mmCIF file of C-alpha atoms in Angstrom:
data_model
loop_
_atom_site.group_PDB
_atom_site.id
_atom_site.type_symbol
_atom_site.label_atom_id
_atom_site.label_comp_id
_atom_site.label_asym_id
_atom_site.label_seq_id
_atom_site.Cartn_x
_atom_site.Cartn_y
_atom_site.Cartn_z
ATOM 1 C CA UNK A 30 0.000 0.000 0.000
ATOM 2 C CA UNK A 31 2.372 2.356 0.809
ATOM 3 C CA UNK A 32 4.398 1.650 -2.352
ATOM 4 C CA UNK A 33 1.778 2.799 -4.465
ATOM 5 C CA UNK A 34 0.755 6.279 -2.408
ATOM 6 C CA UNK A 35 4.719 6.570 -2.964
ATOM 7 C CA UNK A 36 4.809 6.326 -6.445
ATOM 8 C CA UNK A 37 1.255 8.237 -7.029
ATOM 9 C CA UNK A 38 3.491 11.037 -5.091
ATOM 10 C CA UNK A 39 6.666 10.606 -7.310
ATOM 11 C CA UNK A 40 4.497 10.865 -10.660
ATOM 12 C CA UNK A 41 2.617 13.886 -9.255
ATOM 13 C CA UNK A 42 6.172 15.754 -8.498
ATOM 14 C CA UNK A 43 7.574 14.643 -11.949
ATOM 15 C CA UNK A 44 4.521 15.540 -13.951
ATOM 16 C CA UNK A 45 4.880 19.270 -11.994
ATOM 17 C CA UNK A 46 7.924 19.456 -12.702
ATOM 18 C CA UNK A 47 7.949 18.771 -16.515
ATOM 19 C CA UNK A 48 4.760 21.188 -16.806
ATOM 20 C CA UNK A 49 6.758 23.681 -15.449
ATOM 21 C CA UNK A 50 9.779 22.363 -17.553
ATOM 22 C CA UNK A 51 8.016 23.486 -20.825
ATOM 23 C CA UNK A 52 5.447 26.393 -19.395
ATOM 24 C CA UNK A 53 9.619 28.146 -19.305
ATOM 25 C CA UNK A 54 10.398 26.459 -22.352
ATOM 26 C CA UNK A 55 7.557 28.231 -24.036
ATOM 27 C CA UNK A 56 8.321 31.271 -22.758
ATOM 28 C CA UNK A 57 12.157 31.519 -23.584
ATOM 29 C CA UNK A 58 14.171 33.918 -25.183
ATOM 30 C CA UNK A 59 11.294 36.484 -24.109
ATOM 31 C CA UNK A 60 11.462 38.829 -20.990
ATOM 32 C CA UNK A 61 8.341 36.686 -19.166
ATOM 33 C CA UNK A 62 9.031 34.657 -16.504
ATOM 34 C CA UNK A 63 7.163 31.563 -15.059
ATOM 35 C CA UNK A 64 6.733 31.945 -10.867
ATOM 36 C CA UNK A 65 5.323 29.162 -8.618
ATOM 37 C CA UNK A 66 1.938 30.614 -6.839
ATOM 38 C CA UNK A 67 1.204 30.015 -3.254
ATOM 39 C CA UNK A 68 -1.488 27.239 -3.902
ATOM 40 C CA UNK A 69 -0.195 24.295 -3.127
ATOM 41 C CA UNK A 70 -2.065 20.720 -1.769
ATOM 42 C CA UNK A 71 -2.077 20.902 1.464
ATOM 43 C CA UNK A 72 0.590 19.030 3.265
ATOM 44 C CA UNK A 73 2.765 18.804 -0.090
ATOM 45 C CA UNK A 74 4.173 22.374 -0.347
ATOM 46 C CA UNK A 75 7.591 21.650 0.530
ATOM 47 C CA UNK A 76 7.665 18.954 -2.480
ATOM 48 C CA UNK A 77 5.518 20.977 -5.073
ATOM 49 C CA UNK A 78 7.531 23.756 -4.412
ATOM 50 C CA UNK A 79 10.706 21.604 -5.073
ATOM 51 C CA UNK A 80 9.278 20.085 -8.242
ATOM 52 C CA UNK A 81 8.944 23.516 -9.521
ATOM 53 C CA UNK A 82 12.198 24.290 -8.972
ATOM 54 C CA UNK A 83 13.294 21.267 -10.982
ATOM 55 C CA UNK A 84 11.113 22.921 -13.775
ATOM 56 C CA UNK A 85 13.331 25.846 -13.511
ATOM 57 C CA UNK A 86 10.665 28.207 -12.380
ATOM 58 C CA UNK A 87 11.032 31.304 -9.695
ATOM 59 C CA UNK A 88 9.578 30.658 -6.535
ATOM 60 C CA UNK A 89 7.945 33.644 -4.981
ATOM 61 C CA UNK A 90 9.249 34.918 -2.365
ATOM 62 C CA UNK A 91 7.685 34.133 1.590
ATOM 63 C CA UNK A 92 4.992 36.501 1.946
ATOM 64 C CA UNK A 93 6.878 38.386 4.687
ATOM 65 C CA UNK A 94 9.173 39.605 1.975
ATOM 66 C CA UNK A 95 7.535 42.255 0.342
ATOM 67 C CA UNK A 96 9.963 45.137 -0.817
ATOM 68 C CA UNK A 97 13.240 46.132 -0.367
ATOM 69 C CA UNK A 98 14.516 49.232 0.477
ATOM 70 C CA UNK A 99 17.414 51.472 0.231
ATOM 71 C CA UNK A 100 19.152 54.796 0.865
ATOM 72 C CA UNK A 101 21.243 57.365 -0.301
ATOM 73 C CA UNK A 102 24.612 56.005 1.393
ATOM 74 C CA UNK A 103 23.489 52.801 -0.566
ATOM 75 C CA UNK A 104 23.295 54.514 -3.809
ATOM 76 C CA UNK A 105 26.910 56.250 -3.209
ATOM 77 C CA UNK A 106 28.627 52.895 -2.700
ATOM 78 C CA UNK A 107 26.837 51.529 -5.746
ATOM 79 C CA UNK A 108 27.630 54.392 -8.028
ATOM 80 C CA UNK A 109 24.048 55.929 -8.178
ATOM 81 C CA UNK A 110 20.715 55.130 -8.130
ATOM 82 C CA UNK A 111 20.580 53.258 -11.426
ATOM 83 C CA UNK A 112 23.238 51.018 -10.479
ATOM 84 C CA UNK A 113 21.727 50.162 -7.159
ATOM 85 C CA UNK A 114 18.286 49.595 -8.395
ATOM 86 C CA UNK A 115 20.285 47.184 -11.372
ATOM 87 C CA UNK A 116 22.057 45.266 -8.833
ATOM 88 C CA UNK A 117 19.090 45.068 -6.487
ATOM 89 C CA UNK A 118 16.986 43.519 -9.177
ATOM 90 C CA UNK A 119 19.609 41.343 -9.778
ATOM 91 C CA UNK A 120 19.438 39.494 -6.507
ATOM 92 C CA UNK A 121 15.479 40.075 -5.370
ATOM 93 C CA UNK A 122 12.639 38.191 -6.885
ATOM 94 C CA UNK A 123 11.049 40.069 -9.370
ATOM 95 C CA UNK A 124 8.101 40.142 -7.304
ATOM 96 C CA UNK A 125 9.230 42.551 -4.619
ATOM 97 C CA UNK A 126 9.153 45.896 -4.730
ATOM 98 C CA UNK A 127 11.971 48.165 -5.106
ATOM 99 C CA UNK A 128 11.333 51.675 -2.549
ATOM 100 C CA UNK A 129 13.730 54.393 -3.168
ATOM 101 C CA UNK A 130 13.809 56.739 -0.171
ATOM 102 C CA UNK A 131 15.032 60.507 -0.948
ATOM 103 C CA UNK A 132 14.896 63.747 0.128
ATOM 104 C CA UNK A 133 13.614 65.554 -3.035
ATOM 105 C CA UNK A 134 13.176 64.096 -6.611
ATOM 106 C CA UNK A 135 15.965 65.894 -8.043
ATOM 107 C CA UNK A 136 19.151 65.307 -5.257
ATOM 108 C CA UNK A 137 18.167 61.038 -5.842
#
């Protein structure tokens, strides 16, 4: 019995991940992106969210992460305000949103 609810769980996970496999396929050499959502089976989460992965989607950030932020010492060590926002982007999910905190719109 539990050899089959094993390998029920093992096709599920492949068949995720191979969806997922081709939904980024499709959508190559365009600027779109294919993200996991937050609906998951309950109790399976942890091993959707892994399948995806194998797919070679983005997984959303935790829902505690919800922008990032910088300042104006930030911006000097990156060489400005374009750079920083670049190299931010680089590392946050695309999700998350990117607050720029000055004093004026023209001093950045």
């Amino acid at each position: 019995m539990a050899e089959r609810v094993a390998l029920n769980l093992l096709q599920r996970m492949c068949g995720i991940a191979t969806l997922t496999s081709l939904y980024v396929q499709a959508v190559s050499g365009t600027k779109a992106r294919i993200v996991d959502t937050r609906k998951t089976t309950p109790g399976l989460r942890e091993v959707e969210k892994y399948a995806v992965r194998v797919g070679a989607a983005l997984i959303i950030a935790p829902a505690s992460m919800t922008e990032c932020s910088s300042r104006k010492t930030i911006f000097a060590a990156a060489g400005g305000i374009t750079e920083a926002v670049s190299r931010a982007r680089a590392y946050i999910p695309h999700t998350l949103k990117i607050e720029i905190e000055t004093r004026n719109a023209r001093t950045g």
